[in-house]
């Protein structure tokens, strides 16, 4: 996730608007930043690796001036965090900033290389600048050339472009990535989100997918890709600056919970073919996995819970045995590994000390190493032999939400990938599995609609002091994760158990003061068993919140206290759906209790100490 910005209007304001706006967008990524300003008919481009403060120093030293400019703050996806990969990317007189992923960039890059274009970065974005320049050289005006380029790219994007051939326009478009316009007095703005422009304007237009906007000093025109005029409402924003940073949500955690359909989609994007059933991971060498006959997954906290689910996925799909270790334990138990073992380190931040050290321990003992992480070029990503990035975008809330669901989809795709390498999957089977994955973002959207109902439920339950979460099969780690979410942000004691373990101890805890969350997607065998657990809880007067995809479960009203009905999905992907209501439940209980949801006591987002 990156932040983009554009401005046209007043020469004395351009630099200030861009730098102030980027400061407010910096939470979207801080690997590098850059701006381009058209001055005296030519683009002046400034870029810096690292924090925005470096760019500010550079820009102030050269004091560029111009009526219009674009800016970018980067969260690396294609190409490492370096100055050469920082935006804007330039081709001839065209400068481009982009947030998202261009899926067909390799194909376009090869085509443009054949035409003689030289590439200076490893990014997917650079193709956009060359495509536009190519068409301008072919005789089209800037606007038509931009449109022609937008028509050729596939993937998710919010883009802003300027050209020294037409230095009175900023052109922008979006698809699956946010982009807003803002109207000023003889000046106009564009940005990835509202907070970036809030000090300058409160009149905002939300662009829709496929819109192309041309911003001039006194006008904004919005068309579809074919140039047909489209009308979009101007909305007056009355948020205060802090809530604006959270896009109107009260907390980052809630914003991130609601970002999950997009985050999961971005993590899948460009990584499979629906026709062949093949799965690809950029930069990953398939030969690493040919001899692997055993996997150990190493992680902490929420990433550990994702790994427990990953075990189910890999064993079921690729038929390779998986052990899951808590990273801090693995390091000190002299694990037995060899060169046929694959160690997978799983970490949102890629900087967790325990996981990082566990990965090095595995490497030192001869294992092949892979990591699943959300942060480009993080320590774990640098140390592992191979990397799979989740594309969740920066996660700011301490309680991990979108990082978890994107780790699950990454594990699922990796299981198919490995299954194909190990010849455990037919083409037909993998096509079917990919289809199941494609349906997930929409199922998450549907599940998020339960928010209002879960808020009511939280109101009834927030005064309890203990909770028990029970799940079975692939959803038993969801009991752990649901309990972890509740305890870390609401400070309520919560335990997660595999439901079958209840009779071996935890059942002693059950009475009318113990709400029990039963996670029971309507899958065959384990569902029947969990109905048995339900009766055991009821017999001891426990309060039951029953989470299921079985529409018939409504008949259980009277036996259970509350039913949360989630949409049905395939068994292996059901944890991605069942965790959503539990994230919401923890969130609403915490807000009723009035705790600090985004920065709960005693916790840190990145744990870099042992
Ligand atoms: O960055 P990592 O995924 O390595 O972090 C691991 C844990 O510290 C993290 O998941 C922690 O448990 C979260 N606060 C859970 O919400």
GROMACS .gro file of C-alpha atoms and ligand atoms in nm, residues 300-303 346-350 352 355 398-400 407 484-485 488 607, ligand 1:
model
   35
  300UNK     CA    1   0.467  -1.614   1.732
  301UNK     CA    2   0.122  -1.491   1.837
  302UNK     CA    3  -0.128  -1.448   1.558
  303UNK     CA    4   0.124  -1.563   1.297
  346UNK     CA    5   0.574  -1.650   0.937
  347UNK     CA    6   0.574  -1.290   1.056
  348UNK     CA    7   0.367  -0.983   0.973
  349UNK     CA    8   0.648  -0.743   1.057
  350UNK     CA    9   0.934  -0.965   0.945
  352UNK     CA   10   1.007  -1.034   1.538
  355UNK     CA   11   1.096  -1.573   1.469
  398UNK     CA   12  -0.146  -0.375   1.760
  399UNK     CA   13  -0.408  -0.648   1.729
  400UNK     CA   14  -0.332  -0.827   1.407
  407UNK     CA   15  -0.124  -1.510   0.582
  484UNK     CA   16  -0.609  -1.383   2.178
  485UNK     CA   17  -0.793  -1.094   2.011
  488UNK     CA   18  -0.512  -0.840   2.414
  607UNK     CA   19   0.853  -0.728   1.927
  611LIG     O1   20   0.507  -0.940   1.329
  611LIG     P1   21   0.476  -1.081   1.374
  611LIG     O2   22   0.370  -1.146   1.295
  611LIG     O3   23   0.600  -1.165   1.383
  611LIG     O4   24   0.422  -1.066   1.523
  611LIG     C1   25   0.395  -1.177   1.601
  611LIG     C2   26   0.316  -1.140   1.724
  611LIG     O5   27   0.388  -1.051   1.805
  611LIG     C3   28   0.181  -1.077   1.688
  611LIG     O6   29   0.106  -1.161   1.605
  611LIG     C4   30   0.099  -1.048   1.815
  611LIG     O7   31   0.063  -1.168   1.877
  611LIG     C5   32  -0.023  -0.962   1.781
  611LIG     N1   33  -0.035  -0.854   1.872
  611LIG     C6   34  -0.152  -1.038   1.785
  611LIG     O8   35  -0.262  -0.958   1.756
   0.00000   0.00000   0.00000
